[in-house]
Amino acid sequence: MKMNPFDSPFRVSLGSAVFFLGLVAFRSLSPLVIGASTGAAVVGFRVFLDSLTGEMSISESLLTHLPAAGYYISFSMMAAAVRFRQRMAAPIQAGTVGAALDFLANTCELAIRYGMGEPFSFSGQTIIVLWLFAILRSFCVIGVYNMWVTKHVRSLAEARKQELERLMMVSSGLYEEMFYLQKSMALMEDMTRQSYDLYSRLIERKHVEPRVALELAEHIHETKKDMQRIFAGLSKLIGRQSVRGRVPIAELCAMVIRANEKYANLSGKTITFSYNGHIDLMTDQLYPLLSVLNNLVSNAVEAIEKAGDVTLHARLRGSELIIEVEDTGPGIAADDIAWIFQPGFTTKYDRRGNPSTGIGLTHARDIAQTLGGHLQLVKSEPGQTVFRLAVPTARLLQDTPSAAEMFSDRNADRQGNAVI
């Protein structure tokens, strides 16, 4: 679509409006780049059309249409000079400035044509026509742009509203599950203390009331029911199944770091977590490794008083995967090092003075041994404590049974024991 208002090669086309719209829409590109590329494309396209029709030679066509590039280049230069894009928040002002830029750019093109010898008379009528096209084109472009921006903003607002409603539903669901989780945590803490007390009595061969074991079984059954409710609720909220398949060691360590960053923030501590490892290894043993590493890293968080660093180092040594957890805490007392893996030994107490269960490191060591590896303290001094987990790489590639499979196996074992 084009018009030749002055009976000369000078034309007013729809391409100028498209260029104007692109200038304000594509803000990631420099106006000068848009102007130069558009001018070159327009001149090249017009010369190509003239060569197809054969009305004039390529050199004549190039001289005829080259001034058109002056419009686009001068428009972009002036738009950059007056920072036109920053005026788009005020449509009336933007439309007025855009009309002035369009008028001046057309004047530049006409001046170039006049300088190249084209017969042209610059009169009052010419000025009126140029201003008329400039105002119409500018305000039409600003109007289209604002309609597009308004539609885009409304779509974003609708998407945010839907996301907010979804988050509110998720939050309400999580709030409900939190009560079951708090109850289960209290029950599990109580069960752990009772279990260790039962273990101590059996070791000392003291008389144990059958009721103690029955109470433990009742607590475990009730906790299991609560866990089933929580699992069902979270599965519905999250909408995805259990994690299966192999996971890179780097991603597994990242999961541990993300979880304990939240724990550190909740504890009011400023701790910097980092991962140091460049190994290309994936594993099926996600849950056992997560259990061991979470235990070590959470112990490091608890050992650091206010601020410090926790680093996970991962490397391959022969046929073993070595993961070291290093922290800048106060270290472990020399007298306690020989006891840290003993069941029931603890140096941690809650606000009421009750000791911790003291089976965290024991549990972590036992899991490492079930994987055919070992867990040891390799360094403990003020400012540097290092625990090392070593696991054979061959065991890392064995499938981890699902919860359903484990439950089925346990039932089968119980039935077998009952028959025996």
mmCIF file of C-alpha atoms in Angstrom, residues 72-330:
data_model
loop_
_atom_site.group_PDB
_atom_site.id
_atom_site.type_symbol
_atom_site.label_atom_id
_atom_site.label_comp_id
_atom_site.label_asym_id
_atom_site.label_seq_id
_atom_site.Cartn_x
_atom_site.Cartn_y
_atom_site.Cartn_z
ATOM 1 C CA TYR A 72 14.365 5.585 8.236
ATOM 2 C CA ILE A 73 17.902 6.462 9.344
ATOM 3 C CA SER A 74 17.063 10.082 10.242
ATOM 4 C CA PHE A 75 13.869 8.974 12.054
ATOM 5 C CA SER A 76 15.796 6.430 14.174
ATOM 6 C CA MET A 77 18.582 8.907 14.949
ATOM 7 C CA MET A 78 16.131 11.564 16.135
ATOM 8 C CA ALA A 79 14.130 8.967 18.105
ATOM 9 C CA ALA A 80 17.308 7.902 19.907
ATOM 10 C CA ALA A 81 18.288 11.536 20.520
ATOM 11 C CA VAL A 82 14.983 12.476 22.174
ATOM 12 C CA ARG A 83 14.649 9.064 23.931
ATOM 13 C CA PHE A 84 11.316 8.499 22.292
ATOM 14 C CA ARG A 85 10.720 5.067 23.829
ATOM 15 C CA GLN A 86 10.722 6.536 27.327
ATOM 16 C CA ARG A 87 7.790 8.776 26.367
ATOM 17 C CA MET A 88 5.442 5.874 25.614
ATOM 18 C CA ALA A 89 3.929 6.055 29.096
ATOM 19 C CA ALA A 90 2.218 9.312 28.020
ATOM 20 C CA PRO A 91 0.338 8.463 24.763
ATOM 21 C CA ILE A 92 -0.595 12.043 23.851
ATOM 22 C CA GLN A 93 2.951 13.282 24.297
ATOM 23 C CA ALA A 94 4.322 10.255 22.426
ATOM 24 C CA GLY A 95 1.908 10.805 19.548
ATOM 25 C CA THR A 96 2.854 14.473 19.273
ATOM 26 C CA VAL A 97 6.594 13.796 19.381
ATOM 27 C CA GLY A 98 6.176 10.903 16.951
ATOM 28 C CA ALA A 99 4.344 13.146 14.479
ATOM 29 C CA ALA A 100 7.145 15.722 14.694
ATOM 30 C CA LEU A 101 9.767 13.035 14.106
ATOM 31 C CA ASP A 102 7.818 11.682 11.130
ATOM 32 C CA PHE A 103 7.491 15.168 9.635
ATOM 33 C CA LEU A 104 11.195 15.914 10.087
ATOM 34 C CA ALA A 105 12.220 12.522 8.661
ATOM 35 C CA ASN A 106 10.042 13.088 5.572
ATOM 36 C CA THR A 107 11.585 16.544 5.240
ATOM 37 C CA CYS A 108 15.070 14.965 5.332
ATOM 38 C CA GLU A 109 14.114 12.535 2.575
ATOM 39 C CA LEU A 110 12.693 15.341 0.419
ATOM 40 C CA ALA A 111 15.816 17.435 1.021
ATOM 41 C CA ILE A 112 18.013 14.537 -0.102
ATOM 42 C CA ARG A 113 15.906 14.070 -3.231
ATOM 43 C CA TYR A 114 16.079 17.791 -3.965
ATOM 44 C CA GLY A 115 19.847 17.727 -3.518
ATOM 45 C CA MET A 116 20.123 14.793 -5.948
ATOM 46 C CA GLY A 117 18.408 16.846 -8.679
ATOM 47 C CA GLU A 118 14.779 15.746 -8.451
ATOM 48 C CA PRO A 119 12.390 18.584 -9.493
ATOM 49 C CA PHE A 120 10.456 19.469 -6.386
ATOM 50 C CA SER A 121 8.843 22.617 -4.986
ATOM 51 C CA PHE A 122 8.612 22.900 -1.190
ATOM 52 C CA SER A 123 5.399 24.903 -0.583
ATOM 53 C CA GLY A 124 2.897 25.473 2.177
ATOM 54 C CA GLN A 125 0.690 22.769 0.714
ATOM 55 C CA THR A 126 3.605 20.345 0.979
ATOM 56 C CA ILE A 127 4.031 21.146 4.668
ATOM 57 C CA ILE A 128 0.316 20.619 5.350
ATOM 58 C CA VAL A 129 0.318 17.242 3.565
ATOM 59 C CA LEU A 130 3.418 16.083 5.417
ATOM 60 C CA TRP A 131 1.976 17.124 8.776
ATOM 61 C CA LEU A 132 -1.331 15.423 7.983
ATOM 62 C CA PHE A 133 0.323 12.095 7.157
ATOM 63 C CA ALA A 134 2.675 12.443 10.138
ATOM 64 C CA ILE A 135 -0.160 13.024 12.637
ATOM 65 C CA LEU A 136 -2.347 10.235 11.251
ATOM 66 C CA ARG A 137 0.504 7.744 11.120
ATOM 67 C CA SER A 138 1.899 8.629 14.553
ATOM 68 C CA PHE A 139 -1.365 8.484 16.494
ATOM 69 C CA CYS A 140 -2.499 5.314 14.687
ATOM 70 C CA VAL A 141 0.766 3.590 15.623
ATOM 71 C CA ILE A 142 0.617 4.822 19.234
ATOM 72 C CA GLY A 143 -3.007 3.662 19.437
ATOM 73 C CA VAL A 144 -2.220 0.174 18.104
ATOM 74 C CA TYR A 145 0.777 -0.113 20.422
ATOM 75 C CA ASN A 146 -1.231 0.911 23.484
ATOM 76 C CA MET A 147 -4.018 -1.517 22.600
ATOM 77 C CA TRP A 148 -1.449 -4.311 22.373
ATOM 78 C CA VAL A 149 0.171 -3.279 25.677
ATOM 79 C CA THR A 150 -3.216 -3.115 27.407
ATOM 80 C CA LYS A 151 -4.152 -6.568 26.151
ATOM 81 C CA HIS A 152 -0.787 -7.934 27.249
ATOM 82 C CA VAL A 153 -1.106 -6.390 30.722
ATOM 83 C CA ARG A 154 -4.614 -7.791 31.124
ATOM 84 C CA SER A 155 -3.466 -11.262 30.132
ATOM 85 C CA LEU A 156 -0.605 -11.036 32.640
ATOM 86 C CA ALA A 157 -2.991 -9.830 35.340
ATOM 87 C CA GLU A 158 -5.363 -12.724 34.620
ATOM 88 C CA ALA A 159 -2.477 -15.196 34.723
ATOM 89 C CA ARG A 160 -1.252 -13.751 38.018
ATOM 90 C CA LYS A 161 -4.750 -13.887 39.443
ATOM 91 C CA GLN A 162 -5.069 -17.559 38.516
ATOM 92 C CA GLU A 163 -1.612 -18.266 39.926
ATOM 93 C CA LEU A 164 -2.515 -16.451 43.159
ATOM 94 C CA GLU A 165 -5.707 -18.483 43.492
ATOM 95 C CA ARG A 166 -3.745 -21.679 42.885
ATOM 96 C CA LEU A 167 -1.149 -20.704 45.511
ATOM 97 C CA MET A 168 -3.889 -19.875 47.988
ATOM 98 C CA MET A 169 -5.382 -23.329 47.472
ATOM 99 C CA VAL A 170 -1.963 -24.930 47.851
ATOM 100 C CA SER A 171 -1.255 -22.877 50.977
ATOM 101 C CA SER A 172 -4.550 -23.853 52.561
ATOM 102 C CA GLY A 173 -3.806 -27.491 51.795
ATOM 103 C CA LEU A 174 -0.296 -27.240 53.220
ATOM 104 C CA TYR A 175 -1.653 -25.489 56.314
ATOM 105 C CA GLU A 176 -3.899 -28.477 56.948
ATOM 106 C CA GLU A 177 -1.083 -30.978 56.428
ATOM 107 C CA MET A 178 1.137 -28.994 58.809
ATOM 108 C CA PHE A 179 -0.969 -30.026 61.803
ATOM 109 C CA TYR A 180 -0.642 -33.709 60.949
ATOM 110 C CA LEU A 181 3.084 -33.216 60.475
ATOM 111 C CA GLN A 182 3.526 -31.482 63.845
ATOM 112 C CA LYS A 183 1.618 -34.252 65.553
ATOM 113 C CA SER A 184 3.685 -36.911 63.795
ATOM 114 C CA MET A 185 6.940 -35.167 64.687
ATOM 115 C CA ALA A 186 5.993 -35.169 68.364
ATOM 116 C CA LEU A 187 5.005 -38.825 68.205
ATOM 117 C CA MET A 188 8.209 -39.791 66.434
ATOM 118 C CA GLU A 189 10.331 -37.928 68.970
ATOM 119 C CA ASP A 190 8.526 -39.733 71.757
ATOM 120 C CA MET A 191 8.881 -43.071 69.967
ATOM 121 C CA THR A 192 12.601 -42.515 69.468
ATOM 122 C CA ARG A 193 13.142 -41.864 73.179
ATOM 123 C CA GLN A 194 11.028 -44.864 74.173
ATOM 124 C CA SER A 195 12.810 -47.072 71.636
ATOM 125 C CA TYR A 196 16.219 -46.084 72.932
ATOM 126 C CA ASP A 197 15.055 -46.597 76.487
ATOM 127 C CA LEU A 198 13.802 -50.054 75.525
ATOM 128 C CA TYR A 199 17.117 -50.749 73.765
ATOM 129 C CA SER A 200 19.058 -49.739 76.890
ATOM 130 C CA ARG A 201 16.971 -51.972 79.140
ATOM 131 C CA LEU A 202 17.360 -54.931 76.832
ATOM 132 C CA ILE A 203 21.142 -54.376 76.685
ATOM 133 C CA GLU A 204 21.259 -54.317 80.487
ATOM 134 C CA ARG A 205 18.914 -57.340 80.545
ATOM 135 C CA LYS A 206 16.409 -55.519 82.736
ATOM 136 C CA HIS A 207 12.787 -56.548 82.968
ATOM 137 C CA VAL A 208 10.679 -54.834 80.304
ATOM 138 C CA GLU A 209 6.931 -54.531 80.544
ATOM 139 C CA PRO A 210 5.151 -55.895 77.416
ATOM 140 C CA ARG A 211 3.007 -52.791 77.521
ATOM 141 C CA VAL A 212 6.038 -50.676 76.474
ATOM 142 C CA ALA A 213 6.399 -52.534 73.185
ATOM 143 C CA LEU A 214 2.645 -52.360 72.617
ATOM 144 C CA GLU A 215 2.633 -48.585 73.158
ATOM 145 C CA LEU A 216 5.431 -48.230 70.643
ATOM 146 C CA ALA A 217 3.497 -50.279 68.127
ATOM 147 C CA GLU A 218 0.401 -48.123 68.681
ATOM 148 C CA HIS A 219 2.412 -44.916 68.187
ATOM 149 C CA ILE A 220 4.013 -46.301 65.054
ATOM 150 C CA HIS A 221 0.623 -47.305 63.668
ATOM 151 C CA GLU A 222 -0.831 -43.868 64.381
ATOM 152 C CA THR A 223 2.199 -42.151 62.837
ATOM 153 C CA LYS A 224 1.859 -44.356 59.782
ATOM 154 C CA LYS A 225 -1.763 -43.265 59.344
ATOM 155 C CA ASP A 226 -0.782 -39.609 59.679
ATOM 156 C CA MET A 227 2.000 -40.094 57.130
ATOM 157 C CA GLN A 228 -0.475 -41.675 54.737
ATOM 158 C CA ARG A 229 -2.779 -38.648 55.118
ATOM 159 C CA ILE A 230 0.104 -36.220 54.583
ATOM 160 C CA PHE A 231 1.403 -38.176 51.578
ATOM 161 C CA ALA A 232 -2.051 -38.269 49.993
ATOM 162 C CA GLY A 233 -2.572 -34.555 50.585
ATOM 163 C CA LEU A 234 0.836 -33.546 49.247
ATOM 164 C CA SER A 235 0.500 -35.851 46.244
ATOM 165 C CA LYS A 236 -2.769 -34.145 45.383
ATOM 166 C CA LEU A 237 -1.239 -30.672 45.814
ATOM 167 C CA ILE A 238 1.988 -31.328 43.965
ATOM 168 C CA GLY A 239 0.457 -33.644 41.395
ATOM 169 C CA ARG A 240 3.483 -35.801 40.688
ATOM 170 C CA GLN A 241 4.673 -39.280 41.538
ATOM 171 C CA SER A 242 7.687 -40.404 43.527
ATOM 172 C CA VAL A 243 11.104 -39.673 42.110
ATOM 173 C CA ARG A 244 12.372 -42.616 40.099
ATOM 174 C CA GLY A 245 15.292 -43.166 37.791
ATOM 175 C CA ARG A 246 18.881 -42.081 38.076
ATOM 176 C CA VAL A 247 19.861 -38.693 39.483
ATOM 177 C CA PRO A 248 23.251 -36.977 38.968
ATOM 178 C CA ILE A 249 25.388 -36.738 42.094
ATOM 179 C CA ALA A 250 25.686 -32.990 41.550
ATOM 180 C CA GLU A 251 21.887 -32.614 41.533
ATOM 181 C CA LEU A 252 21.571 -34.787 44.644
ATOM 182 C CA CYS A 253 24.048 -32.550 46.491
ATOM 183 C CA ALA A 254 22.167 -29.483 45.237
ATOM 184 C CA MET A 255 18.940 -30.906 46.717
ATOM 185 C CA VAL A 256 20.666 -31.336 50.078
ATOM 186 C CA ILE A 257 22.021 -27.780 49.940
ATOM 187 C CA ARG A 258 18.624 -26.272 49.057
ATOM 188 C CA ALA A 259 16.909 -28.115 51.905
ATOM 189 C CA ASN A 260 19.498 -27.061 54.496
ATOM 190 C CA GLU A 261 19.587 -23.461 53.286
ATOM 191 C CA LYS A 262 15.965 -23.269 54.389
ATOM 192 C CA TYR A 263 16.880 -24.969 57.688
ATOM 193 C CA ALA A 264 19.668 -22.440 58.304
ATOM 194 C CA ASN A 265 17.391 -19.501 57.511
ATOM 195 C CA LEU A 266 14.747 -20.908 59.837
ATOM 196 C CA SER A 267 17.393 -21.175 62.565
ATOM 197 C CA GLY A 268 18.399 -17.541 62.059
ATOM 198 C CA LYS A 269 21.924 -18.380 60.912
ATOM 199 C CA THR A 270 23.944 -16.912 58.052
ATOM 200 C CA ILE A 271 25.551 -19.916 56.378
ATOM 201 C CA THR A 272 27.084 -20.078 52.919
ATOM 202 C CA PHE A 273 26.625 -23.452 51.200
ATOM 203 C CA SER A 274 28.725 -24.578 48.245
ATOM 204 C CA TYR A 275 29.396 -27.663 46.146
ATOM 205 C CA ASN A 276 32.799 -28.635 44.798
ATOM 206 C CA GLY A 277 32.793 -31.530 42.367
ATOM 207 C CA HIS A 278 33.172 -32.283 38.679
ATOM 208 C CA ILE A 279 32.087 -35.887 38.337
ATOM 209 C CA ASP A 280 29.804 -37.367 35.724
ATOM 210 C CA LEU A 281 28.030 -40.008 37.783
ATOM 211 C CA MET A 282 24.364 -40.836 38.270
ATOM 212 C CA THR A 283 22.814 -43.068 40.914
ATOM 213 C CA ASP A 284 19.642 -44.950 41.734
ATOM 214 C CA GLN A 285 20.404 -44.810 45.461
ATOM 215 C CA LEU A 286 18.703 -41.462 45.921
ATOM 216 C CA TYR A 287 16.992 -41.963 49.270
ATOM 217 C CA PRO A 288 19.879 -43.608 51.181
ATOM 218 C CA LEU A 289 22.374 -40.969 50.040
ATOM 219 C CA LEU A 290 19.922 -38.159 50.773
ATOM 220 C CA SER A 291 19.401 -39.531 54.271
ATOM 221 C CA VAL A 292 23.130 -39.688 55.038
ATOM 222 C CA LEU A 293 24.028 -36.313 53.502
ATOM 223 C CA ASN A 294 21.054 -34.527 55.053
ATOM 224 C CA ASN A 295 22.087 -35.857 58.443
ATOM 225 C CA LEU A 296 25.687 -34.672 58.035
ATOM 226 C CA VAL A 297 24.793 -31.246 56.627
ATOM 227 C CA SER A 298 22.068 -30.578 59.207
ATOM 228 C CA ASN A 299 24.575 -31.484 61.945
ATOM 229 C CA ALA A 300 26.957 -28.944 60.397
ATOM 230 C CA VAL A 301 24.229 -26.295 60.435
ATOM 231 C CA GLU A 302 23.481 -27.008 64.085
ATOM 232 C CA ALA A 303 27.180 -26.912 65.000
ATOM 233 C CA ILE A 304 27.694 -23.429 63.513
ATOM 234 C CA GLU A 305 26.650 -20.817 66.054
ATOM 235 C CA LYS A 306 25.773 -17.752 63.960
ATOM 236 C CA ALA A 307 27.638 -17.657 60.655
ATOM 237 C CA GLY A 308 29.899 -19.962 58.704
ATOM 238 C CA ASP A 309 30.416 -22.098 55.631
ATOM 239 C CA VAL A 310 29.363 -25.615 54.663
ATOM 240 C CA THR A 311 30.939 -27.240 51.618
ATOM 241 C CA LEU A 312 30.198 -30.553 49.908
ATOM 242 C CA HIS A 313 33.185 -32.058 48.067
ATOM 243 C CA ALA A 314 32.554 -34.928 45.633
ATOM 244 C CA ARG A 315 35.177 -36.916 43.749
ATOM 245 C CA LEU A 316 35.962 -40.390 42.469
ATOM 246 C CA ARG A 317 38.747 -42.395 44.086
ATOM 247 C CA GLY A 318 39.342 -45.650 42.291
ATOM 248 C CA SER A 319 36.067 -47.567 42.392
ATOM 249 C CA GLU A 320 34.570 -45.423 45.157
ATOM 250 C CA LEU A 321 32.558 -42.226 45.290
ATOM 251 C CA ILE A 322 33.885 -39.918 47.984
ATOM 252 C CA ILE A 323 31.645 -37.178 49.377
ATOM 253 C CA GLU A 324 33.013 -34.982 52.138
ATOM 254 C CA VAL A 325 30.976 -32.556 54.226
ATOM 255 C CA GLU A 326 33.122 -29.748 55.595
ATOM 256 C CA ASP A 327 31.983 -27.006 57.958
ATOM 257 C CA THR A 328 33.602 -24.110 59.785
ATOM 258 C CA GLY A 329 31.995 -24.890 63.126
ATOM 259 C CA PRO A 330 33.807 -25.217 66.480
#
